[in-house]
Short mmCIF file of C-alpha atoms in Angstrom, two decimals:
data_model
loop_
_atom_site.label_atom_id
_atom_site.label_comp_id
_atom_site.label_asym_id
_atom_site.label_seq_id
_atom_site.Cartn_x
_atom_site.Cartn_y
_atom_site.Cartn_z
CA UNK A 1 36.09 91.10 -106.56
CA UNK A 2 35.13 87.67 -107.81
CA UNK A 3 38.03 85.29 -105.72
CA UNK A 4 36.54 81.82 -107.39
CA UNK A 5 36.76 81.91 -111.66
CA UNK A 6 35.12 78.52 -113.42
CA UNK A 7 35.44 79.57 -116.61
CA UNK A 8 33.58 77.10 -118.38
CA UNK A 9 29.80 77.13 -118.26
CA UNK A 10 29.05 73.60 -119.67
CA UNK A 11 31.18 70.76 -120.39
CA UNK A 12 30.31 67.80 -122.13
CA UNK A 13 32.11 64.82 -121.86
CA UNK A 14 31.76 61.08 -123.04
CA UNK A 15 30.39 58.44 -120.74
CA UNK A 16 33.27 56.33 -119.36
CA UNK A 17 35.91 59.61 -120.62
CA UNK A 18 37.43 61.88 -117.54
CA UNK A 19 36.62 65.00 -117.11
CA UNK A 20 38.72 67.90 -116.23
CA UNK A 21 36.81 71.21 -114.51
CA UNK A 22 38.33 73.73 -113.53
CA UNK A 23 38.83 76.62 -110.97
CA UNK A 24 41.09 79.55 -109.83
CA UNK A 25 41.49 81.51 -106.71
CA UNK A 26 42.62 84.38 -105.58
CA UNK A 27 43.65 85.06 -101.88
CA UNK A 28 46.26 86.15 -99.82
CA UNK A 29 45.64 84.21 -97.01
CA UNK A 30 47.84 81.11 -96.39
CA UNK A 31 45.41 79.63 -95.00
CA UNK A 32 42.33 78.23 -97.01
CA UNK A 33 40.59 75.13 -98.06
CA UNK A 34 39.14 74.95 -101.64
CA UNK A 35 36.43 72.44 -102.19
CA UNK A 36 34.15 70.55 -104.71
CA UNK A 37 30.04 70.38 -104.58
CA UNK A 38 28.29 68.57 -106.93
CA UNK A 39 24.06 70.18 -107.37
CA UNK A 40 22.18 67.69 -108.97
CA UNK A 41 18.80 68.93 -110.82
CA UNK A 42 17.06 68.11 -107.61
CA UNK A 43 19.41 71.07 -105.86
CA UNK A 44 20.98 69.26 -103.29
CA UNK A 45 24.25 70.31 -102.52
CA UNK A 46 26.90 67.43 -102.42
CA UNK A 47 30.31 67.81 -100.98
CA UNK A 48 32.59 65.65 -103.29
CA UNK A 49 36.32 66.84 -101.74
CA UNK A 50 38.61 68.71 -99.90
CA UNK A 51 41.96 69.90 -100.60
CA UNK A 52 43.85 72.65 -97.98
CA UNK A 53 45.96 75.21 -98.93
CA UNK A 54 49.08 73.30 -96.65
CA UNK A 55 48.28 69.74 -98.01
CA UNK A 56 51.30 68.29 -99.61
CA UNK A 57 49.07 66.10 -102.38
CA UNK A 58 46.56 65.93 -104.04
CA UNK A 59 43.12 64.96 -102.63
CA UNK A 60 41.72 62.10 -104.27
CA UNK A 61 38.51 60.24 -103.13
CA UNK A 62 36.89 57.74 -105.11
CA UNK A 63 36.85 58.59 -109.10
CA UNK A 64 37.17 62.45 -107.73
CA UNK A 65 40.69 63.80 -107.79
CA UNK A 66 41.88 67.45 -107.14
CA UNK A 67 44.90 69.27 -109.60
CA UNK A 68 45.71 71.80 -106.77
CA UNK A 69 48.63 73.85 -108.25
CA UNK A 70 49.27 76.63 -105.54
CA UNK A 71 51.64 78.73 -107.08
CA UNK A 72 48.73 79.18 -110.15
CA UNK A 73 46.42 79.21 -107.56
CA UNK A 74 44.51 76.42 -109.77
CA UNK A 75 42.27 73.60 -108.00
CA UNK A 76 40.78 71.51 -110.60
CA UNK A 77 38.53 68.59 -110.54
CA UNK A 78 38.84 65.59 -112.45
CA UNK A 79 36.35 62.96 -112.54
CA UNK A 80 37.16 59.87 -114.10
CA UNK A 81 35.76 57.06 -116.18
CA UNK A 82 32.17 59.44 -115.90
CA UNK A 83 29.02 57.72 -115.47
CA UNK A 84 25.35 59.16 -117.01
CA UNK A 85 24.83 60.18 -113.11
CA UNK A 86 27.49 62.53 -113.28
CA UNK A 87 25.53 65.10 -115.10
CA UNK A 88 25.60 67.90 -112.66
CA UNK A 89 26.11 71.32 -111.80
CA UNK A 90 29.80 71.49 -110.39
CA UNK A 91 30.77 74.35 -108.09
CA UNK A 92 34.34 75.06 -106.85
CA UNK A 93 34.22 76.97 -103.39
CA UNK A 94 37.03 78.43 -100.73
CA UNK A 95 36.88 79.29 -97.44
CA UNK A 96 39.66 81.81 -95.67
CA UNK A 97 40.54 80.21 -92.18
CA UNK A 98 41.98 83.88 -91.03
CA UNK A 99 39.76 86.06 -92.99
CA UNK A 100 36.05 85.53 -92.22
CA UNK A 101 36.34 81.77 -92.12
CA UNK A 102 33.03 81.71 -94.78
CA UNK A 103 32.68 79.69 -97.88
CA UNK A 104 32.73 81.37 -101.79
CA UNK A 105 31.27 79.82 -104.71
CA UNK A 106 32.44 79.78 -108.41
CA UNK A 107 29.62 80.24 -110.50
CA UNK A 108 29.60 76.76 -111.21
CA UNK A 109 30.04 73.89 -114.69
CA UNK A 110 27.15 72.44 -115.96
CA UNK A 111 28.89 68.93 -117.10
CA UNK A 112 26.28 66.76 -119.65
CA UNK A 113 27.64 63.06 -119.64
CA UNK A 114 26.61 61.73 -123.11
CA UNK A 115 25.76 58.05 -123.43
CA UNK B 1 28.96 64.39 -91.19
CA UNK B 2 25.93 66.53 -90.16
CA UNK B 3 21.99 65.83 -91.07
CA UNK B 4 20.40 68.88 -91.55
CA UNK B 5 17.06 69.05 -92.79
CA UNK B 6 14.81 72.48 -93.11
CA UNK B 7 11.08 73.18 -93.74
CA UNK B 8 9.28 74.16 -95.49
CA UNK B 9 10.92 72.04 -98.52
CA UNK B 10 9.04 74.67 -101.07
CA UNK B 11 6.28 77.35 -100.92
CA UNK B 12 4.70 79.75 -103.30
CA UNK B 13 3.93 83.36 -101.49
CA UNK B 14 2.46 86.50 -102.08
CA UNK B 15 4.61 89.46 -102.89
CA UNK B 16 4.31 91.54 -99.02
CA UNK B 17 3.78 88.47 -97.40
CA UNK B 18 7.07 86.72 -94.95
CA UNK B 19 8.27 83.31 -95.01
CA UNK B 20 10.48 81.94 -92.31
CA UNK B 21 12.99 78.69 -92.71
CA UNK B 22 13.43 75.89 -90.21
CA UNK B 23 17.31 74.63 -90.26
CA UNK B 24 16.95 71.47 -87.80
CA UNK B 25 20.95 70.11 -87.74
CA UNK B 26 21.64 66.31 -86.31
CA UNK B 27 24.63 67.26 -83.64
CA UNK B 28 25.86 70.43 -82.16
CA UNK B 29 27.47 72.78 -84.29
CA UNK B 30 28.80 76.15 -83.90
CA UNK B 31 28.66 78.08 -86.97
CA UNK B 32 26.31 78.16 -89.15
CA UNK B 33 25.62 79.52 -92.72
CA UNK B 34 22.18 80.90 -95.03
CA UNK B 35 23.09 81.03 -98.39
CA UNK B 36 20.73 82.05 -101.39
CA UNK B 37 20.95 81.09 -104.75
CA UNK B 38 18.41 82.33 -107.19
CA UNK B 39 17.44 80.55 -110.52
CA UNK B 40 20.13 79.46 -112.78
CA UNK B 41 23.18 81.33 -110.42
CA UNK B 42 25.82 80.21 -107.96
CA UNK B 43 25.02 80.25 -104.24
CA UNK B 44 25.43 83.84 -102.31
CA UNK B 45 26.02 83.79 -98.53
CA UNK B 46 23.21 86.15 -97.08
CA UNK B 47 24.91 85.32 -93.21
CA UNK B 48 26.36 83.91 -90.91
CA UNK B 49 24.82 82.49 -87.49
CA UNK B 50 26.96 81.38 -84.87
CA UNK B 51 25.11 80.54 -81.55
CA UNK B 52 24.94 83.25 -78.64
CA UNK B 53 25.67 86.10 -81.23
CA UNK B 54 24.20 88.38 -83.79
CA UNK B 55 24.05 87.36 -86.88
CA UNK B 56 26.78 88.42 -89.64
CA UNK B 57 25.12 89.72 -92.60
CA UNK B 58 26.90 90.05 -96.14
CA UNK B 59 26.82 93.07 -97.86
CA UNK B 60 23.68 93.76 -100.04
CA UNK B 61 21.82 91.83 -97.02
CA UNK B 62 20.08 93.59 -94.14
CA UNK B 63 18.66 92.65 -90.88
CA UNK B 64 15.32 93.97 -91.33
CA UNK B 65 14.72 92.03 -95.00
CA UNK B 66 16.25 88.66 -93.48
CA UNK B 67 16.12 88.64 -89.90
CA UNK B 68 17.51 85.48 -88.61
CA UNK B 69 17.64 83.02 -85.18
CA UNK B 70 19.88 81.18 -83.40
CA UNK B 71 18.34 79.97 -80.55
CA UNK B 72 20.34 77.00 -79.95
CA UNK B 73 23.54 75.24 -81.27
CA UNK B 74 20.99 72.54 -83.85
CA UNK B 75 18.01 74.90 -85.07
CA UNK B 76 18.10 78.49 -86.87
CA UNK B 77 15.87 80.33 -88.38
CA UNK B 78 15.66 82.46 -91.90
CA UNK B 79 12.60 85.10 -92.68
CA UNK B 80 12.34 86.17 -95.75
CA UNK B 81 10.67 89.56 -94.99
CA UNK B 82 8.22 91.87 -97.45
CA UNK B 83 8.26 89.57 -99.86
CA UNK B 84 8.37 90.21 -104.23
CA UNK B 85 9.22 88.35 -106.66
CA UNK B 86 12.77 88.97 -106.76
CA UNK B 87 12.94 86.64 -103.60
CA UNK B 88 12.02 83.55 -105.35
CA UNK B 89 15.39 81.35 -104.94
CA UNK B 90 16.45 78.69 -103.22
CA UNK B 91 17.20 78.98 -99.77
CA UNK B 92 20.20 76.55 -98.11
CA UNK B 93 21.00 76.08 -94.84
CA UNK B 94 24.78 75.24 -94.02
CA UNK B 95 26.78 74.21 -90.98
CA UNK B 96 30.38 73.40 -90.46
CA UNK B 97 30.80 70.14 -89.73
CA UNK B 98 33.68 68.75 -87.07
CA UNK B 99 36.21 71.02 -88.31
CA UNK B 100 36.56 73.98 -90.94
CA UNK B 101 37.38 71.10 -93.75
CA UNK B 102 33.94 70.35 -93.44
CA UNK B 103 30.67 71.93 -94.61
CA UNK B 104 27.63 70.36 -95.58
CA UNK B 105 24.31 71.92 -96.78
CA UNK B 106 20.59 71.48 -96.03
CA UNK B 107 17.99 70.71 -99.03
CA UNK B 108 17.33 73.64 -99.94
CA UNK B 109 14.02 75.75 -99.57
CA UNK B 110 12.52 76.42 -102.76
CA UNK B 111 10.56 79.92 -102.73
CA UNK B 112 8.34 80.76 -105.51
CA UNK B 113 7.16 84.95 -105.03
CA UNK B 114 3.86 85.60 -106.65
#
């Protein structure tokens, strides 16, 4: 069964707009950490952030933020004020600490900043 | 964070031909990941390779088709076996980093089956 849902394919969003992409979960363990890659067109794979399943707030870091809503087992990203270098394939990944301890990917957001 | 280069960067092969993947990592690390993702899809972990053991494989991955190395806790090793075309993805290398909040990936291996 699919345990990471991003539901929306593409995304287009205005240069200098945020950006809101998002993903569900499903687990049962209490322990997890959901994260944030960012795949370029050349297909590296860039780790953007980190939010665990037993952090009190929300990770932030830089113009990256995470909605992590636990009890809707949401962690969304939101990118603000996006530049043209933004433009990206966005996957949302989790890893179980007590149940394999290996990473899942969404199936990933292709976001288009327009100029 | 953790340096991790592989090689070949990209290759074109045969169909019944094998390919195998260098995963060089910077500093010491104990577990890590090959993950495939094939043209246009999200990545798929094929296994996992922790140092001193046998390899974990994922179901709808064998052994025999992607046999893989561990000799030490920086290098690994991914063949792609018996190639065909239905191979041609690209090929990551992953390690966790100082703790499990951390995972970072290779480059990628871009294989084109012919």
């Amino acid at each position: 069964a699919q345990k990471i849902t991003q539901t929306q394919p593409g995304m287009f969003v205005q240069e200098k707009e945020a950006v809101t992409l998002d993903c569900t979960y499903d687990t049962s363990d209490p322990s997890y950490g959901l994260f944030w890659y960012k795949q370029p067109s050349s297909g590296e794979m860039i780790f953007l952030i980190y939010q665990g399943s037993y952090d009190q707030q929300n990770a932030t870091e830089g113009r990256y933020s995470l909605n992590f809503q636990k009890a809707r087992k949401s962690a969304n990203l939101v990118i603000s004020a996006s530049q043209l270098g933004d433009s990206a394939m966005y996957f949302c990944a989790m890893r179980e600490y007590d149940n394999n301890n290996d990473m899942r990917f969404g199936a990933g957001t292709r976001l288009t900043v327009k100029p | 964070s953790a340096v991790i280069s592989q090689k070949p960067s990209r290759d074109i092969c045969q169909r019944g031909t094998s390919l195998t993947i260098q995963c060089q990592v910077d500093s010491q690390v104990t577990m890590m990941f090959w993950y495939r993702q094939q043209p246009g899809q999200s990545l798929t972990l094929i296994a996992t390779a922790n140092q001193g053991s046998e390899a974990t494989y994922e179901s709808g991955f064998v052994i025999d088709k992607f046999p893989i190395s561990r000799p030490n806790l920086t290098f690994s090793t991914l063949t792609v076996s018996n190639m065909s075309p239905e191979d041609s993805s690209i090929y990551l290398c992953s390690v966790e980093g100082g703790s499990p909040t951390e995972q970072y990936f290779g480059p990628g291996t871009r294989l084109t089956v012919t």
